[in-house]
């Protein structure tokens, strides 16, 4: 990606007008925007197109998880939106990930577009060891994250979404070419909100992140563009 910044701003809203206005204000001081399930369910592809028209790289965070044929179809369906990246659950299995990868490549080639990066979600950070055990998965969360990251990599995923505290271990395990997209980021001057295990933007990059997902420290700031510039300056060492 040619973005000036590794920061993708999470536009966690169902309102097209709010997402679009924020994208417009932030263009120039961020690397891209993230639209998630709530936005997609409310506004569909048309809403995504509206925000994408701002020209910012788009992280379309759909966390797909279904049989391979269905996930492949969903990946083909979003290809015309030209997302920079999208997400799928590694727990859907290797066949699902491979089907998604093939579909993404074929659809993008047919449209003359760059193939979107496919980033796997391993263990949701909302699950602790007890909740994970209740789904039938024994062992630690950290081990399951590593296992699913390895499965994702073997199956053709381009990277994973991971917590800042997992970044260094996954970078060591998966090597330099594997994309780490990292939420749970808080500048030293921002409120933690409901995030528990946070790192600053610079700390997360030092731990091996390629891209950072940052929401409220920017979107809820009195001046979102100024907050985004401050983060960009900090990352540039300024
Ligand atoms: O506002 P905040 O910076 O906490 O937003 C973080 C974004 O990253 C939200 O869109 C959230 O859903 C997402 N995310 C996360 N933790 C994960 C995965 C995604 O915070 N493990």
Coordinates of C-alpha atoms and ligand atoms in Angstrom, one line a residue:
X1 CA 0.0 0.0 0.0
X2 CA 1.3 3.4 -0.8
X3 CA -0.4 5.1 2.2
X4 CA 1.5 7.7 4.0
X5 CA 0.5 6.2 7.3
X6 CA -0.1 2.7 8.7
X7 CA -3.2 3.9 10.5
X8 CA -6.7 2.6 9.5
X9 CA -9.4 4.5 11.3
X10 CA -12.3 2.4 12.6
X11 CA -15.5 4.2 11.5
X12 CA -17.8 2.3 13.9
X13 CA -21.1 3.7 12.9
X14 CA -24.2 2.7 11.0
X15 CA -24.6 6.2 9.6
X16 CA -23.2 6.8 6.1
X17 CA -23.2 10.5 6.5
X18 CA -21.0 10.3 9.7
X19 CA -18.6 7.8 8.2
X20 CA -18.3 9.8 5.0
X21 CA -17.8 13.1 6.8
X22 CA -15.1 11.6 9.0
X23 CA -13.3 10.0 6.0
X24 CA -13.4 13.4 4.3
X25 CA -11.9 15.2 7.3
X26 CA -9.2 12.6 7.9
X27 CA -8.1 12.1 4.3
X28 CA -4.5 13.1 4.1
X29 CA -3.6 12.3 7.7
X30 CA -4.4 8.6 7.8
X31 CA -3.6 5.5 5.8
X32 CA -7.2 4.2 5.3
X33 CA -10.5 3.6 7.0
X34 CA -12.1 0.5 8.4
X35 CA -15.8 -0.2 7.9
X36 CA -17.2 -3.2 9.8
X37 CA -20.2 -5.5 10.0
X38 CA -22.5 -2.9 11.6
X39 CA -22.0 -0.5 8.8
X40 CA -22.2 -3.2 6.1
X41 CA -25.4 -4.6 7.5
X42 CA -27.0 -1.2 7.7
X43 CA -25.9 0.2 4.4
X44 CA -24.6 -2.6 2.2
X45 CA -22.3 -2.2 -0.8
X46 CA -23.8 1.2 -1.7
X47 CA -22.8 2.6 1.7
X48 CA -19.3 1.3 1.3
X49 CA -19.1 2.8 -2.2
X50 CA -20.0 6.2 -0.7
X51 CA -17.2 6.2 1.7
X52 CA -14.8 4.6 -0.7
X53 CA -15.3 7.5 -3.1
X54 CA -13.1 9.5 -0.8
X55 CA -10.2 7.5 -2.3
X56 CA -8.9 6.1 1.0
X57 CA -7.8 2.5 1.2
X58 CA -10.6 0.5 2.7
X59 CA -10.4 -2.2 5.3
X60 CA -13.8 -4.0 5.0
X61 CA -13.9 -5.9 8.2
X62 CA -16.6 -8.6 7.6
X63 CA -15.2 -11.5 9.6
X64 CA -16.6 -14.1 7.1
X65 CA -17.1 -17.6 8.4
X66 CA -19.2 -20.1 6.4
X67 CA -18.8 -23.1 4.1
X68 CA -16.0 -22.5 1.5
X69 CA -18.5 -22.0 -1.4
X70 CA -20.4 -19.3 0.5
X71 CA -17.4 -17.5 1.7
X72 CA -15.9 -17.6 -1.9
X73 CA -19.2 -16.1 -3.1
X74 CA -19.1 -13.3 -0.5
X75 CA -15.5 -12.5 -1.5
X76 CA -16.5 -12.3 -5.1
X77 CA -19.4 -10.1 -4.3
X78 CA -17.3 -7.5 -2.5
X79 CA -14.5 -7.5 -5.1
X80 CA -16.0 -4.6 -7.1
X81 CA -15.7 -2.5 -4.0
X82 CA -12.0 -2.9 -4.3
X83 CA -11.2 -3.2 -0.6
X84 CA -7.6 -3.0 0.4
X85 CA -8.3 -5.9 2.8
X86 CA -11.1 -7.9 4.3
X87 CA -11.3 -10.5 7.1
X88 CA -12.4 -14.1 7.6
X89 CA -12.3 -16.4 10.7
X90 CA -9.4 -18.8 10.6
X91 CA -11.7 -21.2 12.5
X92 CA -13.6 -21.7 9.3
X93 CA -10.8 -24.0 8.3
X94 CA -8.1 -24.3 5.6
X95 CA -10.5 -25.2 2.8
X96 CA -12.6 -22.1 3.5
X97 CA -9.5 -19.8 3.5
X98 CA -8.1 -21.4 0.3
X99 CA -11.5 -20.9 -1.4
X100 CA -11.6 -17.3 -0.3
X101 CA -8.1 -16.7 -1.6
X102 CA -8.8 -18.3 -5.0
X103 CA -12.1 -16.3 -5.3
X104 CA -10.4 -13.1 -4.4
X105 CA -7.6 -13.6 -6.9
X106 CA -10.0 -14.6 -9.7
X107 CA -12.5 -11.8 -9.1
X108 CA -9.9 -9.1 -8.8
X109 CA -8.1 -10.3 -12.0
X110 CA -11.4 -10.3 -13.9
X111 CA -12.1 -6.7 -12.8
X112 CA -8.5 -5.5 -13.3
X113 CA -8.1 -4.7 -9.7
X114 CA -5.5 -5.5 -7.0
X115 CA -6.5 -8.6 -5.0
X116 CA -7.7 -7.6 -1.6
X117 CA -5.5 -8.9 1.3
X118 CA -7.3 -11.6 3.2
X119 CA -6.6 -11.3 6.9
X120 CA -7.6 -14.0 9.3
X121 CA -9.2 -13.5 12.7
X122 CA -7.9 -16.0 15.2
X123 CA -9.4 -15.9 18.7
X124 CA -11.7 -13.0 19.3
X125 CA -10.2 -10.8 22.1
X126 CA -13.7 -10.9 23.7
X127 CA -13.0 -14.6 24.5
X128 CA -10.9 -15.5 27.6
X129 CA -9.6 -19.0 28.4
X130 CA -12.9 -20.0 30.1
X131 CA -15.0 -18.8 27.2
X132 CA -12.7 -20.6 24.8
X133 CA -12.9 -23.8 26.8
X134 CA -16.7 -23.6 26.6
X135 CA -16.5 -23.8 22.8
X136 CA -14.6 -27.0 23.2
X137 CA -11.1 -25.6 22.7
X138 CA -8.7 -26.6 25.5
X139 CA -5.3 -25.0 26.2
X140 CA -4.4 -21.4 26.4
X141 CA -5.7 -18.5 24.2
X142 CA -2.1 -17.8 23.2
X143 CA -1.6 -21.3 21.9
X144 CA -4.9 -21.3 20.0
X145 CA -4.0 -17.9 18.4
X146 CA -0.7 -19.3 17.2
X147 CA -2.3 -22.5 15.9
X148 CA -5.0 -20.6 13.9
X149 CA -2.4 -18.1 12.6
X150 CA -0.3 -21.0 11.3
X151 CA -3.4 -22.6 9.7
X152 CA -4.3 -19.3 8.1
X153 CA -0.8 -18.8 6.7
X154 CA -0.6 -22.4 5.4
X155 CA -3.9 -21.9 3.7
X156 CA -3.0 -18.7 1.8
X157 CA -4.2 -15.9 4.1
X158 CA -2.1 -12.8 3.8
X159 CA -2.0 -12.1 7.5
X160 CA -4.0 -11.8 10.7
X161 CA -5.8 -9.3 12.9
X162 CA -4.1 -9.6 16.3
X163 CA -3.9 -7.8 19.6
X164 CA -0.9 -5.7 20.2
X165 CA 0.3 -8.2 22.9
X166 CA 0.3 -11.0 20.3
X167 CA 2.1 -9.1 17.6
X168 CA 5.7 -9.9 18.6
X169 CA 5.1 -13.6 18.9
X170 CA 3.2 -13.8 15.6
X171 CA 5.8 -11.8 13.8
X172 CA 8.4 -14.3 15.1
X173 CA 6.3 -17.3 14.1
X174 CA 5.0 -16.1 10.8
X175 CA 8.0 -14.2 9.4
X176 CA 8.3 -10.8 7.8
X177 CA 5.9 -11.2 4.8
X178 CA 2.8 -11.9 6.9
X179 CA 0.6 -8.9 7.5
X180 CA -0.2 -8.0 11.1
X181 CA -3.2 -5.7 11.4
X182 CA -3.4 -4.5 15.0
X183 CA -6.3 -2.9 17.0
X184 CA -6.2 -2.2 20.7
X185 CA -4.1 0.9 20.2
X186 CA -4.1 3.9 22.5
X187 CA -1.7 6.9 22.3
X188 CA -0.4 7.9 25.7
X189 CA -2.7 10.9 25.7
X190 CA -5.9 9.0 24.9
X191 CA -8.5 7.3 27.1
X192 CA -8.3 3.5 27.2
X193 CA -12.2 3.2 26.8
X194 CA -13.1 -0.5 27.0
X195 CA -9.8 -1.7 25.6
X196 CA -7.8 -3.7 28.2
X197 CA -4.5 -4.8 26.7
X198 CA -3.3 -1.7 24.8
X199 CA 0.0 -0.5 23.3
X200 CA 0.8 3.0 21.9
X201 CA 1.0 3.3 18.1
X202 CA 4.8 3.4 18.3
X203 CA 5.0 0.4 20.6
X204 CA 2.7 -1.7 18.4
X205 CA 4.8 -0.9 15.3
X206 CA 8.0 -1.8 17.3
X207 CA 6.3 -5.1 18.2
X208 CA 5.9 -6.0 14.5
X209 CA 2.6 -4.5 13.4
X210 CA 2.2 -3.5 9.8
X211 CA -1.0 -1.6 10.2
X212 CA -2.8 -0.2 13.2
X213 CA -6.6 0.0 13.7
X214 CA -7.5 3.1 15.7
X215 CA -11.0 4.2 16.4
X216 CA -12.1 6.4 19.3
X217 CA -8.8 8.2 20.0
X218 CA -9.4 9.8 16.6
X219 CA -13.1 9.6 15.9
X220 CA -14.2 10.8 19.4
X221 CA -11.5 13.5 19.7
X222 CA -12.7 17.1 19.6
X223 CA -10.7 17.6 16.4
X224 CA -10.3 14.2 14.7
X225 CA -7.9 15.4 12.0
X226 CA -5.6 17.0 14.7
X227 CA -5.6 13.7 16.6
X228 CA -4.8 11.8 13.5
X229 CA -2.0 14.2 12.6
X230 CA -0.6 13.9 16.2
X231 CA -0.5 10.1 15.9
X232 CA 1.2 10.4 12.4
X233 CA 3.7 12.8 13.9
X234 CA 4.5 10.5 16.8
X235 CA 4.9 7.6 14.4
X236 CA 7.3 9.6 12.3
X237 CA 9.3 10.3 15.5
X238 CA 8.2 13.9 15.6
Ligands
LIG1 O1 -12.2 2.7 19.3 P1 -11.2 1.6 19.2 O2 -9.8 2.1 18.9 O3 -11.2 0.8 20.5 O4 -11.7 0.7 18.0 C1 -11.0 -0.5 17.7 C2 -11.6 -1.1 16.5 O5 -10.9 -2.3 16.3 C3 -13.1 -1.4 16.6 O6 -13.6 -1.4 15.3 C4 -13.0 -2.8 17.1 O7 -14.2 -3.6 16.8 C5 -11.8 -3.4 16.4 N1 -11.2 -4.6 17.1 C6 -10.7 -4.5 18.4 N2 -10.2 -5.6 18.9 C7 -10.1 -6.8 18.2 C8 -10.6 -6.8 16.9 C9 -11.1 -5.7 16.4 O8 -10.8 -3.5 19.0 N3 -9.5 -7.8 18.7

